[in-house]
Short mmCIF file of C-alpha atoms in Angstrom, two decimals:
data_model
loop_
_atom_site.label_atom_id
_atom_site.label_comp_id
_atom_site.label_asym_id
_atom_site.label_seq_id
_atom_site.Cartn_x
_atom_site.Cartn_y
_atom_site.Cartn_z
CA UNK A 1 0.00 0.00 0.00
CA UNK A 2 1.38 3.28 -0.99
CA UNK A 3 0.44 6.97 -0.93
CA UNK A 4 -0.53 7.01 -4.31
CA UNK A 5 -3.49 4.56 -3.73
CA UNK A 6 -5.02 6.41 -0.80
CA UNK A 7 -4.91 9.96 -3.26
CA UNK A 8 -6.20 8.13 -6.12
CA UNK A 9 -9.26 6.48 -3.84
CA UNK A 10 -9.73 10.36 -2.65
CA UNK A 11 -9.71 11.95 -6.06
CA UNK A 12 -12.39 9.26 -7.31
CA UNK A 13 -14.68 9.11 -4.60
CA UNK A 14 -14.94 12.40 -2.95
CA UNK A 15 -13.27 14.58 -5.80
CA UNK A 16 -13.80 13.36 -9.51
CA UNK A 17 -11.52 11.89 -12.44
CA UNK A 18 -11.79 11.56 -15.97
CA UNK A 19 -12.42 7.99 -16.09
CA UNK A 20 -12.93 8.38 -20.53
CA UNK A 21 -13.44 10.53 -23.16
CA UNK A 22 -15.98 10.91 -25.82
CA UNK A 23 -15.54 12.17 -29.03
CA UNK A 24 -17.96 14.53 -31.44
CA UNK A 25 -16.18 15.41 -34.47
CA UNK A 26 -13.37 16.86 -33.54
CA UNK A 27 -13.99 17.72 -30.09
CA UNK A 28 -13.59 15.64 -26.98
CA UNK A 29 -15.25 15.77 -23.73
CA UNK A 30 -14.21 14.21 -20.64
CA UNK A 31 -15.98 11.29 -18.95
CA UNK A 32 -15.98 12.37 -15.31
CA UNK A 33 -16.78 9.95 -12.58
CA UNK A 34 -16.93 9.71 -8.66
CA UNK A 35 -19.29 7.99 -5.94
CA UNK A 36 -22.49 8.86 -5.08
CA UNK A 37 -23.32 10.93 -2.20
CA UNK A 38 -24.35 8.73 0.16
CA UNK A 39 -20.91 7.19 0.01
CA UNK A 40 -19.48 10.39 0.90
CA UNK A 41 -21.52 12.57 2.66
CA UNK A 42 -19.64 11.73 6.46
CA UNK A 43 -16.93 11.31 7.58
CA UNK A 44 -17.99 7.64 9.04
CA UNK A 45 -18.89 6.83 5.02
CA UNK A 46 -15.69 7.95 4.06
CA UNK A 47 -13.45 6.12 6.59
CA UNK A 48 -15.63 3.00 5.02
CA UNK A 49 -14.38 3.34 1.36
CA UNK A 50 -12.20 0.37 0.88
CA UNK A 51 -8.38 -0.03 -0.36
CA UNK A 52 -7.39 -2.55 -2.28
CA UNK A 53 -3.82 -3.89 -1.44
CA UNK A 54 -1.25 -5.73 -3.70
CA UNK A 55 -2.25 -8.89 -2.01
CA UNK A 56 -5.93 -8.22 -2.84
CA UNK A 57 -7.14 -7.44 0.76
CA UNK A 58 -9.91 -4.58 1.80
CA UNK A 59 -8.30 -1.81 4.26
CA UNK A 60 -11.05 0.79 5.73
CA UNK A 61 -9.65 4.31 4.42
CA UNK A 62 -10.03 4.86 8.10
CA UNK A 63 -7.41 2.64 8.92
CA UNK A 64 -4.52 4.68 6.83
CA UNK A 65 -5.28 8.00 7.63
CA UNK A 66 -7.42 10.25 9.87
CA UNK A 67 -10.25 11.63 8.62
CA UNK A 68 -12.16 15.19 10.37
CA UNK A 69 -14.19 17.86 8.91
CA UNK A 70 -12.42 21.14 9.49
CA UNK A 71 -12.51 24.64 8.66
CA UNK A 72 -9.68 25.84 6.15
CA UNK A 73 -8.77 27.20 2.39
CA UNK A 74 -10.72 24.63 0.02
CA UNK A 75 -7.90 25.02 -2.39
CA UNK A 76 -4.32 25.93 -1.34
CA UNK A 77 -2.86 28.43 -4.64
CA UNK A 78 0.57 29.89 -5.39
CA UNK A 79 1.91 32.77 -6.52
CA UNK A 80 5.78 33.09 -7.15
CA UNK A 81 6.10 29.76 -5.40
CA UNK A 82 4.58 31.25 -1.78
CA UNK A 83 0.94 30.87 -1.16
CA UNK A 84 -1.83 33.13 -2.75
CA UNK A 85 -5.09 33.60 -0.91
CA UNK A 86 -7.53 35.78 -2.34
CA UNK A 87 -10.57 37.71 -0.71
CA UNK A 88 -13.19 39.01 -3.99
CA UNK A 89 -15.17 41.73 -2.95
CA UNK A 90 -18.30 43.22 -5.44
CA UNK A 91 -19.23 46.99 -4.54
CA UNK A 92 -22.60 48.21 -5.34
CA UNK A 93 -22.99 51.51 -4.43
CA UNK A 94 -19.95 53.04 -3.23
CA UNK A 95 -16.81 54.34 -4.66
CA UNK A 96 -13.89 52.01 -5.72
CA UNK A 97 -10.90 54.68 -4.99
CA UNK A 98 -13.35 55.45 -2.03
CA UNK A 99 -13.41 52.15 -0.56
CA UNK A 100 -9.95 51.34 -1.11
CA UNK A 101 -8.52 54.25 0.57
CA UNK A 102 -11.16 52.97 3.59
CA UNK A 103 -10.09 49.47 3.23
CA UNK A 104 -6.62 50.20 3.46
CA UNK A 105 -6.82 52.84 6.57
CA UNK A 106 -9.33 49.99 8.64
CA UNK A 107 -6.77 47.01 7.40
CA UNK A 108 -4.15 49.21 9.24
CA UNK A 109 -5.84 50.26 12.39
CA UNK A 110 -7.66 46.65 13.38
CA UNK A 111 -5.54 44.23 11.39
CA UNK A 112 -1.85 43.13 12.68
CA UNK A 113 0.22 40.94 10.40
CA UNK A 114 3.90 40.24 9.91
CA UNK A 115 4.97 42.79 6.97
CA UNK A 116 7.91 40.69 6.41
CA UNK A 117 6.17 37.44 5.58
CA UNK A 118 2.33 38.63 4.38
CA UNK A 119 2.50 40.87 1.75
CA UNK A 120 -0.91 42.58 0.90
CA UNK A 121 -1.82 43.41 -2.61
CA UNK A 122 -4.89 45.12 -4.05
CA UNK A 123 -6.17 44.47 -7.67
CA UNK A 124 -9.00 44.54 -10.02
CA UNK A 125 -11.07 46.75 -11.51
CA UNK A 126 -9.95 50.09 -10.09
CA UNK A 127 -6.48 49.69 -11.60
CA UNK A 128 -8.31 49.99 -14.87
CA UNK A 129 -10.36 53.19 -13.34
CA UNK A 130 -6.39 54.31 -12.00
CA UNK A 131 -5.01 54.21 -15.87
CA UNK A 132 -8.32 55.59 -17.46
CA UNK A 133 -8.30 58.54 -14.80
CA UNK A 134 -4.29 59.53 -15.52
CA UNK A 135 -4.91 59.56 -19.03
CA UNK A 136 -7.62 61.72 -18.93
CA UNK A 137 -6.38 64.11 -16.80
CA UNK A 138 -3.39 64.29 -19.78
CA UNK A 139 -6.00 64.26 -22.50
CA UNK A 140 -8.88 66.50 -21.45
CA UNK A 141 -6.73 69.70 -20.08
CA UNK A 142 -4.95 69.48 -24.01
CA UNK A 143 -8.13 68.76 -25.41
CA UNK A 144 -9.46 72.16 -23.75
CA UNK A 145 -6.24 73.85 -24.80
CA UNK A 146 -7.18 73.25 -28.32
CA UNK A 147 -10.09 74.24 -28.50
CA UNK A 148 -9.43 77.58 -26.76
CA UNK A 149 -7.17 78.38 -29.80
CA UNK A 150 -9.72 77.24 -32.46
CA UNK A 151 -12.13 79.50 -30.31
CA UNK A 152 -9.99 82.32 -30.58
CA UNK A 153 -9.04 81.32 -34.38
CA UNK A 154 -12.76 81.61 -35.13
CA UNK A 155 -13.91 84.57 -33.16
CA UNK A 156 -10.72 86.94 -33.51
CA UNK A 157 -10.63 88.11 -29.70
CA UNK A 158 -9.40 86.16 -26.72
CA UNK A 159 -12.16 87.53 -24.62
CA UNK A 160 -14.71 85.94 -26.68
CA UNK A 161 -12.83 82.92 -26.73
CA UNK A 162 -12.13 82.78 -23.21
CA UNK A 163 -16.31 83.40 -22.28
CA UNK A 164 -17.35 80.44 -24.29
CA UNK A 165 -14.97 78.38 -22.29
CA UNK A 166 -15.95 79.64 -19.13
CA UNK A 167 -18.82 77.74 -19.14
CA UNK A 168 -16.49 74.46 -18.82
CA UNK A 169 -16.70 75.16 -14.92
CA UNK A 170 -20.18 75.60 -14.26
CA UNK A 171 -20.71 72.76 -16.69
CA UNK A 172 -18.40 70.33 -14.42
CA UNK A 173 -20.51 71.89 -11.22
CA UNK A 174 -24.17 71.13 -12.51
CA UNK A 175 -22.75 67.56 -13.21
CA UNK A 176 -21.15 66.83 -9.95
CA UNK A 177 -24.57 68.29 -8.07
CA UNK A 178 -26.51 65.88 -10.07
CA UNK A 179 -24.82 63.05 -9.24
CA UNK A 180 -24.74 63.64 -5.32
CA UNK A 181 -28.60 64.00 -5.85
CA UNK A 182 -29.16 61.15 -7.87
CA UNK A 183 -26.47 59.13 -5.18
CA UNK A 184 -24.31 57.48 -8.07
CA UNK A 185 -20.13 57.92 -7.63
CA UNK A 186 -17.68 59.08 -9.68
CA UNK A 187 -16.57 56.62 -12.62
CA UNK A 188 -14.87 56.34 -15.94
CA UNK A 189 -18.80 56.19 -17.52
CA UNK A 190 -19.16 60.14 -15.55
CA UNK A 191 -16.03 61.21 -16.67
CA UNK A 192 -16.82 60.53 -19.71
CA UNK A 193 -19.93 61.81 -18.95
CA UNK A 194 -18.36 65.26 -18.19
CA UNK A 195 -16.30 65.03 -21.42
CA UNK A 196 -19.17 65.20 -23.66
CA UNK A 197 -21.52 68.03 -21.12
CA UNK A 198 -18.26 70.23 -21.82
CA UNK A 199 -18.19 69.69 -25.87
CA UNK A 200 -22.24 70.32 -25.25
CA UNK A 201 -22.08 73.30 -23.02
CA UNK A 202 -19.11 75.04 -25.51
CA UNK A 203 -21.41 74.59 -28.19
CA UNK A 204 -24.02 76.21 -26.43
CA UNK A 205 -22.10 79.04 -25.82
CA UNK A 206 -20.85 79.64 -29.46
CA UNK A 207 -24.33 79.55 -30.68
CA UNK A 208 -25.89 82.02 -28.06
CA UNK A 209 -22.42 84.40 -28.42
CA UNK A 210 -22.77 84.63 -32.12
CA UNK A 211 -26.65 85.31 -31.45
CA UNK A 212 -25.39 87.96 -29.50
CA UNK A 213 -23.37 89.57 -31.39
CA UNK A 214 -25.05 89.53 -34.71
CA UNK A 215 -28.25 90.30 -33.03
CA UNK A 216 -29.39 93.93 -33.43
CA UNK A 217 -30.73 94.51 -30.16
CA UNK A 218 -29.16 97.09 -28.09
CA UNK A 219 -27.05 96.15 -25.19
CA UNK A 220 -29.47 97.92 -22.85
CA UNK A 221 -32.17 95.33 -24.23
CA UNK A 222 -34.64 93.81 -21.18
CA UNK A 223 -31.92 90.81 -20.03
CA UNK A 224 -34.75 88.17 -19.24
CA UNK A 225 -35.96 89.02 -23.13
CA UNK A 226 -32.53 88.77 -24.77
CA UNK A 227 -31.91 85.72 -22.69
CA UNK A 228 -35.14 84.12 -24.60
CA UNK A 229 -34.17 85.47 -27.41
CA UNK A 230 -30.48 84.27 -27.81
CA UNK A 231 -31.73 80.63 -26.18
CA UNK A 232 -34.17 79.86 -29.32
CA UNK A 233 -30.82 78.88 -31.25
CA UNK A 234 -29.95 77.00 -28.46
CA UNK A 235 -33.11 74.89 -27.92
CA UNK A 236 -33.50 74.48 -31.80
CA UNK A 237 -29.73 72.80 -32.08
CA UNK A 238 -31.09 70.50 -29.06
CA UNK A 239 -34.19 69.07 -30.52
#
């Protein structure tokens, strides 16, 4: 009796093993076997699978090793040859940098480990939030560069050019305000969100300056009127 027989008795009646293979075409599929439950569902049951030894005789499985139900890691993994245990977390409803940054400060206050022999690595989906996040903050600021100096291109004074663009603030404010009332976080989908309420709220404000100016209303004109009057443009692009 070896080691071998005991793992292969374990893998077949309490795990499973490919026992055959069927073919269809040119795929094949695996014939996967092991006992029923009621052969495996105790301790007791399992201690009473039998081992065959090179003589032919039946051992209990009880009688070669010592079998308990415990609490442990179902699977032991490895990473870099030293174990790997992971912990999956899904958020609904909160923040990802938020949650890490919490994470981390609660791991550090209530959790005590040896740094030296546990290291503690975060991954997943907020790495790709990280990268999308430092390449728009390159992106967008040149983006809005640009388009200052085809604003200025097109209207011939920086002043002009530099109102239309000041809407870019109160455009990032209305956005921010409406998702603290509506309770969602701040994501790659709302930044790009915020990219396209900028190109919309520019455009806005080219169509109601050029209103403006080629409008022949005096500057003196009823504001709440001109307002309505410069907004038609506006509205009509919208619908």
């Amino acid at each position: 009796m070896n080691v071998s027989d005991v793992t292969e008795l374990i893998e077949l009646a309490i795990g499973e093993a490919a026992v055959s293979q069927i073919y269809a075409g040119s795929k094949s599929y695996d014939v996967i076997c092991r006992f029923d439950e009621e052969s495996r569902n105790s301790p007791e049951k399992i201690g009473n699978l039998s081992l065959t030894s090179a003589s032919g005789a039946k051992i209990p499985l009880s009688q070669v090793c010592d079998i308990r139900m415990t609490t442990g890691a179902s699977t032991i993994t490895r990473e870099m040859n030293k174990r790997h245990l992971t912990v999956r977390a899904n958020l609904r409803g909160a923040d990802l940098t938020g949650f890490l940054n919490q994470a981390n400060k609660l791991i550090g206050q209530q959790v005590t480990y040896n740094r030296d022999t546990i290291r503690l690595k975060w991954t997943g989906q907020f790495e790709n939030q990280s990268r999308a996040y430092s390449r728009l903050g390159t992106i967008v600021p040149l983006a809005l560069g640009v388009m200052l100096l085809l604003l200025f291109g097109a209207c011939g004074k920086f002043r002009q050019a530099a109102l239309m663009m000041s809407v870019v603030p109160l455009a990032l404010f209305e956005e921010m305000l409406a998702l603290n009332v509506r309770g969602m976080t701040l994501n790659v989908s709302s930044a790009v969100g915020f990219i396209a309420l900028i190109g919309v709220a520019i455009q806005n404000g080219v169509i109601m300056l050029s209103q403006i100016t080629n409008s022949c209303y005096a500057i003196n004109y009823p504001l709440f009127i001109m307002a309505c009057i410069v907004d038609i443009p506006v509205f009509n692009e919208a619908i």
